[in-house]
Amino acid sequence: MLQTEAFGNSSLIVVADSPEELLHTAQYLEGNLTGAVYSAADGSDDSLYAQLEDVLRPKVGRLLNDKMPTGVAVVPAMNHGGPFPATGHPGFTAVGIPASLKRFARLACYDGVRPHRLPASL
């Protein structure tokens, strides 16, 4: 069930008995458009969040905190991509610069991520 492709409205809710079980389960996820993490508002789970983000960030195009993913708007700021198999980026061309370079880049969106949890480069 963890890797079954679903079309339309679908959610996978994972309840783990321990932090270790949570991280172990997250390692088995394949590429997805989004990943939502619900966490403690007081920051008491920041250490676990950091470990989980390290596992999830390469697997999802859009990482959300404490909210459900919304619909996809057709605007430049909306990231509707992710690592394979979530998308293969079929819209990119192999001809010309900068278009050809985009084939080797991956957009990453942080949605609702608390400022202290964002990468230092942001």
CSV table of N, CA and C in Angstrom, one decimal:
chain,number,residue,atom,x,y,z
A,1,MET,N,0.8,-1.2,0.0
A,1,MET,CA,0.0,0.0,0.0
A,1,MET,C,0.9,1.3,0.0
A,2,LEU,N,2.0,1.2,0.6
A,2,LEU,CA,2.9,2.4,0.7
A,2,LEU,C,3.3,2.9,-0.6
A,3,GLN,N,3.4,2.1,-1.6
A,3,GLN,CA,3.9,2.6,-2.9
A,3,GLN,C,2.9,2.4,-4.0
A,4,THR,N,1.6,2.2,-3.7
A,4,THR,CA,0.5,2.0,-4.7
A,4,THR,C,0.2,3.4,-5.3
A,5,GLU,N,0.2,3.5,-6.6
A,5,GLU,CA,-0.2,4.8,-7.2
A,5,GLU,C,-1.7,5.0,-7.1
A,6,ALA,N,-2.1,6.2,-6.8
A,6,ALA,CA,-3.5,6.5,-6.7
A,6,ALA,C,-3.8,7.8,-7.5
A,7,PHE,N,-4.9,7.8,-8.1
A,7,PHE,CA,-5.3,9.0,-8.9
A,7,PHE,C,-6.5,9.6,-8.2
A,8,GLY,N,-6.6,10.9,-8.2
A,8,GLY,CA,-7.6,11.6,-7.5
A,8,GLY,C,-7.2,11.9,-6.1
A,9,ASN,N,-8.2,12.2,-5.2
A,9,ASN,CA,-7.9,12.5,-3.8
A,9,ASN,C,-7.4,11.3,-3.1
A,10,SER,N,-6.3,11.4,-2.5
A,10,SER,CA,-5.7,10.3,-1.8
A,10,SER,C,-4.7,10.8,-0.7
A,11,SER,N,-4.7,10.1,0.4
A,11,SER,CA,-3.7,10.4,1.5
A,11,SER,C,-3.2,9.2,2.0
A,12,LEU,N,-1.9,9.2,2.4
A,12,LEU,CA,-1.3,8.1,3.2
A,12,LEU,C,-0.9,8.7,4.5
A,13,ILE,N,-1.5,8.2,5.6
A,13,ILE,CA,-1.2,8.7,6.9
A,13,ILE,C,-0.3,7.6,7.6
A,14,VAL,N,0.8,8.0,8.1
A,14,VAL,CA,1.7,7.1,8.7
A,14,VAL,C,1.8,7.4,10.2
A,15,VAL,N,1.5,6.4,11.0
A,15,VAL,CA,1.6,6.6,12.5
A,15,VAL,C,2.6,5.6,12.9
A,16,ALA,N,3.7,6.1,13.5
A,16,ALA,CA,4.8,5.3,13.9
A,16,ALA,C,4.9,5.2,15.4
A,17,ASP,N,5.3,4.0,15.9
A,17,ASP,CA,5.5,3.8,17.3
A,17,ASP,C,6.7,4.4,17.9
A,18,SER,N,7.7,4.8,17.1
A,18,SER,CA,8.9,5.4,17.6
A,18,SER,C,9.5,6.3,16.5
A,19,PRO,N,10.4,7.2,16.9
A,19,PRO,CA,11.1,8.0,15.8
A,19,PRO,C,11.9,7.1,14.8
A,20,GLU,N,12.4,6.1,15.3
A,20,GLU,CA,13.2,5.2,14.5
A,20,GLU,C,12.3,4.5,13.4
A,21,GLU,N,11.1,4.1,13.9
A,21,GLU,CA,10.2,3.5,12.9
A,21,GLU,C,9.7,4.5,11.9
A,22,LEU,N,9.5,5.7,12.3
A,22,LEU,CA,9.1,6.8,11.4
A,22,LEU,C,10.1,7.0,10.3
A,23,LEU,N,11.4,7.2,10.7
A,23,LEU,CA,12.5,7.4,9.8
A,23,LEU,C,12.7,6.2,8.8
A,24,HIS,N,12.6,5.0,9.4
A,24,HIS,CA,12.7,3.8,8.6
A,24,HIS,C,11.7,3.7,7.5
A,25,THR,N,10.4,4.0,7.9
A,25,THR,CA,9.3,4.0,6.9
A,25,THR,C,9.5,5.1,5.9
A,26,ALA,N,9.9,6.3,6.2
A,26,ALA,CA,10.1,7.3,5.3
A,26,ALA,C,11.2,7.0,4.2
A,27,GLN,N,12.2,6.2,4.6
A,27,GLN,CA,13.2,5.8,3.7
A,27,GLN,C,12.7,5.0,2.5
A,28,TYR,N,11.6,4.3,2.7
A,28,TYR,CA,11.0,3.5,1.7
A,28,TYR,C,10.1,4.2,0.7
A,29,LEU,N,9.8,5.5,1.0
A,29,LEU,CA,8.9,6.2,0.1
A,29,LEU,C,9.7,6.5,-1.2
A,30,GLU,N,8.9,6.5,-2.3
A,30,GLU,CA,9.5,6.8,-3.6
A,30,GLU,C,9.2,8.3,-3.9
A,31,GLY,N,9.5,8.8,-5.1
A,31,GLY,CA,9.3,10.2,-5.4
A,31,GLY,C,7.8,10.5,-5.4
A,32,ASN,N,7.5,11.7,-4.8
A,32,ASN,CA,6.1,12.2,-4.7
A,32,ASN,C,6.1,13.7,-5.0
A,33,LEU,N,4.9,14.1,-5.4
A,33,LEU,CA,4.7,15.6,-5.6
A,33,LEU,C,4.8,16.3,-4.3
A,34,THR,N,4.2,15.9,-3.3
A,34,THR,CA,4.2,16.6,-2.0
A,34,THR,C,4.5,15.6,-0.8
A,35,GLY,N,4.9,16.2,0.3
A,35,GLY,CA,5.0,15.5,1.5
A,35,GLY,C,4.6,16.5,2.6
A,36,ALA,N,3.7,16.1,3.5
A,36,ALA,CA,3.2,17.0,4.6
A,36,ALA,C,3.6,16.4,5.9
A,37,VAL,N,4.2,17.3,6.7
A,37,VAL,CA,4.7,16.8,8.1
A,37,VAL,C,4.0,17.7,9.1
A,38,TYR,N,3.3,17.1,10.0
A,38,TYR,CA,2.7,17.8,11.1
A,38,TYR,C,3.6,17.6,12.4
A,39,SER,N,3.9,18.7,13.0
A,39,SER,CA,4.9,18.7,14.1
A,39,SER,C,4.5,19.7,15.2
A,40,ALA,N,5.2,19.6,16.3
A,40,ALA,CA,4.9,20.4,17.5
A,40,ALA,C,5.2,21.9,17.2
A,41,ALA,N,4.2,22.7,17.5
A,41,ALA,CA,4.4,24.2,17.3
A,41,ALA,C,5.5,24.8,18.2
A,42,ASP,N,5.7,24.1,19.4
A,42,ASP,CA,6.7,24.7,20.3
A,42,ASP,C,8.1,24.3,20.0
A,43,GLY,N,8.4,23.6,18.9
A,43,GLY,CA,9.7,23.2,18.5
A,43,GLY,C,10.3,22.1,19.2
A,44,SER,N,9.5,21.4,20.0
A,44,SER,CA,10.1,20.3,20.8
A,44,SER,C,10.5,19.1,20.0
A,45,ASP,N,10.1,19.0,18.7
A,45,ASP,CA,10.5,17.9,17.9
A,45,ASP,C,11.4,18.4,16.7
A,46,ASP,N,12.0,19.5,16.9
A,46,ASP,CA,12.9,20.0,15.8
A,46,ASP,C,14.0,19.1,15.4
A,47,SER,N,14.5,18.4,16.4
A,47,SER,CA,15.6,17.4,16.1
A,47,SER,C,15.1,16.3,15.2
A,48,LEU,N,13.9,15.7,15.5
A,48,LEU,CA,13.3,14.7,14.7
A,48,LEU,C,12.9,15.2,13.4
A,49,TYR,N,12.4,16.4,13.4
A,49,TYR,CA,12.0,17.0,12.1
A,49,TYR,C,13.2,17.1,11.1
A,50,ALA,N,14.3,17.6,11.7
A,50,ALA,CA,15.5,17.7,10.8
A,50,ALA,C,15.9,16.4,10.2
A,51,GLN,N,15.8,15.3,11.0
A,51,GLN,CA,16.2,14.0,10.5
A,51,GLN,C,15.2,13.5,9.4
A,52,LEU,N,13.9,13.8,9.7
A,52,LEU,CA,12.8,13.4,8.7
A,52,LEU,C,13.0,14.2,7.4
A,53,GLU,N,13.3,15.5,7.6
A,53,GLU,CA,13.4,16.4,6.4
A,53,GLU,C,14.6,15.9,5.5
A,54,ASP,N,15.7,15.4,6.2
A,54,ASP,CA,16.8,14.9,5.4
A,54,ASP,C,16.4,13.7,4.5
A,55,VAL,N,15.4,12.9,5.1
A,55,VAL,CA,15.0,11.8,4.3
A,55,VAL,C,13.9,12.2,3.2
A,56,LEU,N,13.0,13.1,3.6
A,56,LEU,CA,11.9,13.4,2.7
A,56,LEU,C,12.3,14.4,1.6
A,57,ARG,N,13.2,15.4,1.9
A,57,ARG,CA,13.5,16.5,0.9
A,57,ARG,C,13.9,15.9,-0.4
A,58,PRO,N,14.7,14.9,-0.6
A,58,PRO,CA,15.1,14.4,-1.9
A,58,PRO,C,13.9,13.7,-2.6
A,59,LYS,N,12.9,13.3,-1.8
A,59,LYS,CA,11.8,12.5,-2.3
A,59,LYS,C,10.5,13.2,-2.7
A,60,VAL,N,10.4,14.5,-2.4
A,60,VAL,CA,9.2,15.3,-2.7
A,60,VAL,C,9.5,16.6,-3.3
A,61,GLY,N,8.6,17.0,-4.2
A,61,GLY,CA,8.8,18.3,-4.8
A,61,GLY,C,8.4,19.5,-3.9
A,62,ARG,N,7.4,19.3,-3.1
A,62,ARG,CA,6.9,20.3,-2.2
A,62,ARG,C,6.8,19.7,-0.8
A,63,LEU,N,7.5,20.3,0.1
A,63,LEU,CA,7.5,19.9,1.5
A,63,LEU,C,6.6,20.9,2.3
A,64,LEU,N,5.5,20.4,2.9
A,64,LEU,CA,4.6,21.2,3.6
A,64,LEU,C,4.7,20.9,5.1
A,65,ASN,N,4.5,21.9,5.9
A,65,ASN,CA,4.5,21.8,7.4
A,65,ASN,C,3.1,22.2,7.9
A,66,ASP,N,2.5,21.3,8.6
A,66,ASP,CA,1.3,21.5,9.4
A,66,ASP,C,0.1,22.0,8.5
A,67,LYS,N,0.0,21.5,7.3
A,67,LYS,CA,-1.1,21.8,6.4
A,67,LYS,C,-1.2,20.8,5.3
A,68,MET,N,-2.4,20.6,4.7
A,68,MET,CA,-2.6,19.7,3.6
A,68,MET,C,-2.2,20.4,2.3
A,69,PRO,N,-1.8,19.7,1.3
A,69,PRO,CA,-1.5,20.3,0.0
A,69,PRO,C,-2.8,20.8,-0.6
A,70,THR,N,-2.7,21.9,-1.2
A,70,THR,CA,-3.8,22.5,-1.9
A,70,THR,C,-3.8,22.0,-3.4
A,71,GLY,N,-4.8,22.5,-4.1
A,71,GLY,CA,-4.7,22.2,-5.6
A,71,GLY,C,-3.6,22.9,-6.2
A,72,VAL,N,-3.3,22.6,-7.4
A,72,VAL,CA,-2.2,23.2,-8.2
A,72,VAL,C,-2.7,24.4,-9.0
A,73,ALA,N,-2.2,25.5,-8.7
A,73,ALA,CA,-2.5,26.7,-9.5
A,73,ALA,C,-1.6,26.9,-10.7
A,74,VAL,N,-2.1,27.4,-11.7
A,74,VAL,CA,-1.2,27.6,-12.9
A,74,VAL,C,-0.6,29.0,-12.8
A,75,VAL,N,0.5,29.1,-12.0
A,75,VAL,CA,1.2,30.3,-11.8
A,75,VAL,C,2.7,29.9,-11.7
A,76,PRO,N,3.6,30.9,-12.1
A,76,PRO,CA,5.0,30.6,-12.1
A,76,PRO,C,5.6,30.1,-10.8
A,77,ALA,N,5.0,30.6,-9.7
A,77,ALA,CA,5.6,30.2,-8.3
A,77,ALA,C,5.2,28.8,-7.9
A,78,MET,N,4.2,28.2,-8.6
A,78,MET,CA,3.8,26.8,-8.1
A,78,MET,C,4.7,25.8,-8.6
A,79,ASN,N,5.2,25.0,-7.7
A,79,ASN,CA,6.1,23.8,-8.1
A,79,ASN,C,5.2,22.6,-8.2
A,80,HIS,N,5.1,22.0,-9.4
A,80,HIS,CA,4.3,20.8,-9.6
A,80,HIS,C,5.2,19.7,-10.1
A,81,GLY,N,6.3,19.6,-9.4
A,81,GLY,CA,7.3,18.6,-9.8
A,81,GLY,C,7.8,17.8,-8.6
A,82,GLY,N,8.7,17.0,-8.9
A,82,GLY,CA,9.3,16.2,-7.8
A,82,GLY,C,10.3,15.2,-8.4
A,83,PRO,N,10.9,14.4,-7.6
A,83,PRO,CA,11.9,13.4,-8.2
A,83,PRO,C,11.1,12.3,-8.9
A,84,PHE,N,11.8,11.6,-9.8
A,84,PHE,CA,11.2,10.4,-10.4
A,84,PHE,C,10.8,9.4,-9.3
A,85,PRO,N,9.6,8.8,-9.4
A,85,PRO,CA,8.7,8.7,-10.5
A,85,PRO,C,7.6,9.8,-10.5
A,86,ALA,N,7.6,10.7,-9.6
A,86,ALA,CA,6.5,11.7,-9.5
A,86,ALA,C,6.4,12.5,-10.8
A,87,THR,N,7.5,12.8,-11.4
A,87,THR,CA,7.5,13.5,-12.7
A,87,THR,C,8.8,13.2,-13.4
A,88,GLY,N,8.8,13.2,-14.7
A,88,GLY,CA,10.0,13.0,-15.5
A,88,GLY,C,10.4,14.3,-16.2
A,89,HIS,N,9.8,15.5,-15.8
A,89,HIS,CA,10.0,16.8,-16.4
A,89,HIS,C,10.0,16.7,-18.0
A,90,PRO,N,8.9,16.2,-18.6
A,90,PRO,CA,8.9,16.1,-20.0
A,90,PRO,C,8.8,17.4,-20.8
A,91,GLY,N,8.6,18.5,-20.1
A,91,GLY,CA,8.5,19.8,-20.7
A,91,GLY,C,9.8,20.5,-21.0
A,92,PHE,N,10.9,19.9,-20.6
A,92,PHE,CA,12.2,20.5,-20.8
A,92,PHE,C,12.9,20.0,-22.1
A,93,THR,N,13.5,20.9,-22.8
A,93,THR,CA,14.2,20.6,-24.0
A,93,THR,C,15.7,20.4,-23.8
A,94,ALA,N,16.3,19.7,-24.7
A,94,ALA,CA,17.7,19.4,-24.6
A,94,ALA,C,18.5,20.4,-25.5
A,95,VAL,N,17.8,21.4,-26.1
A,95,VAL,CA,18.5,22.3,-27.0
A,95,VAL,C,18.5,23.7,-26.4
A,96,GLY,N,19.7,24.3,-26.4
A,96,GLY,CA,19.8,25.7,-26.0
A,96,GLY,C,20.0,25.9,-24.5
A,97,ILE,N,20.5,27.1,-24.2
A,97,ILE,CA,20.8,27.5,-22.8
A,97,ILE,C,19.9,28.7,-22.5
A,98,PRO,N,19.2,28.8,-21.5
A,98,PRO,CA,19.3,28.0,-20.3
A,98,PRO,C,18.3,26.8,-20.2
A,99,ALA,N,17.5,26.6,-21.3
A,99,ALA,CA,16.5,25.6,-21.3
A,99,ALA,C,17.1,24.2,-21.0
A,100,SER,N,18.2,23.9,-21.7
A,100,SER,CA,18.8,22.6,-21.5
A,100,SER,C,19.3,22.3,-20.1
A,101,LEU,N,19.7,23.4,-19.4
A,101,LEU,CA,20.2,23.2,-18.1
A,101,LEU,C,19.1,22.8,-17.1
A,102,LYS,N,17.9,23.2,-17.4
A,102,LYS,CA,16.8,22.9,-16.5
A,102,LYS,C,16.5,21.4,-16.4
A,103,ARG,N,16.9,20.7,-17.4
A,103,ARG,CA,16.7,19.2,-17.4
A,103,ARG,C,17.5,18.6,-16.2
A,104,PHE,N,18.5,19.3,-15.7
A,104,PHE,CA,19.4,18.7,-14.7
A,104,PHE,C,19.1,19.4,-13.3
A,105,ALA,N,18.1,20.3,-13.3
A,105,ALA,CA,17.8,21.0,-12.0
A,105,ALA,C,16.5,20.4,-11.5
A,106,ARG,N,16.4,20.5,-10.2
A,106,ARG,CA,15.1,20.1,-9.5
A,106,ARG,C,14.6,21.2,-8.7
A,107,LEU,N,13.4,21.7,-8.9
A,107,LEU,CA,12.8,22.7,-8.1
A,107,LEU,C,12.4,22.0,-6.7
A,108,ALA,N,12.5,22.8,-5.7
A,108,ALA,CA,12.1,22.4,-4.4
A,108,ALA,C,11.3,23.5,-3.7
A,109,CYS,N,10.2,23.2,-3.2
A,109,CYS,CA,9.3,24.2,-2.6
A,109,CYS,C,9.1,23.9,-1.1
A,110,TYR,N,9.3,24.9,-0.3
A,110,TYR,CA,9.0,24.8,1.1
A,110,TYR,C,7.8,25.5,1.5
A,111,ASP,N,6.7,24.9,1.8
A,111,ASP,CA,5.4,25.5,2.0
A,111,ASP,C,5.0,25.5,3.5
A,112,GLY,N,5.0,26.6,4.1
A,112,GLY,CA,4.7,26.7,5.6
A,112,GLY,C,5.8,26.2,6.5
A,113,VAL,N,7.0,26.0,6.0
A,113,VAL,CA,8.1,25.5,6.8
A,113,VAL,C,8.6,26.7,7.6
A,114,ARG,N,8.7,26.5,8.9
A,114,ARG,CA,9.1,27.5,9.8
A,114,ARG,C,10.5,28.0,9.5
A,115,PRO,N,10.7,29.4,9.6
A,115,PRO,CA,12.0,29.9,9.1
A,115,PRO,C,13.3,29.3,9.7
A,116,HIS,N,13.2,28.9,10.9
A,116,HIS,CA,14.4,28.2,11.5
A,116,HIS,C,14.7,26.8,11.0
A,117,ARG,N,13.7,26.3,10.2
A,117,ARG,CA,13.9,25.0,9.7
A,117,ARG,C,14.3,25.0,8.2
A,118,LEU,N,14.3,26.2,7.6
A,118,LEU,CA,14.7,26.3,6.2
A,118,LEU,C,16.2,26.2,6.1
A,119,PRO,N,16.7,25.7,4.9
A,119,PRO,CA,18.2,25.6,4.7
A,119,PRO,C,18.8,27.0,4.8
A,120,ALA,N,20.0,27.0,5.3
A,120,ALA,CA,20.8,28.2,5.5
A,120,ALA,C,20.9,29.1,4.2
A,121,SER,N,20.9,28.4,3.1
A,121,SER,CA,21.1,29.1,1.8
A,121,SER,C,19.8,30.0,1.4
A,122,LEU,N,18.7,29.7,2.1
A,122,LEU,CA,17.5,30.5,1.8
A,122,LEU,C,17.4,31.6,2.8
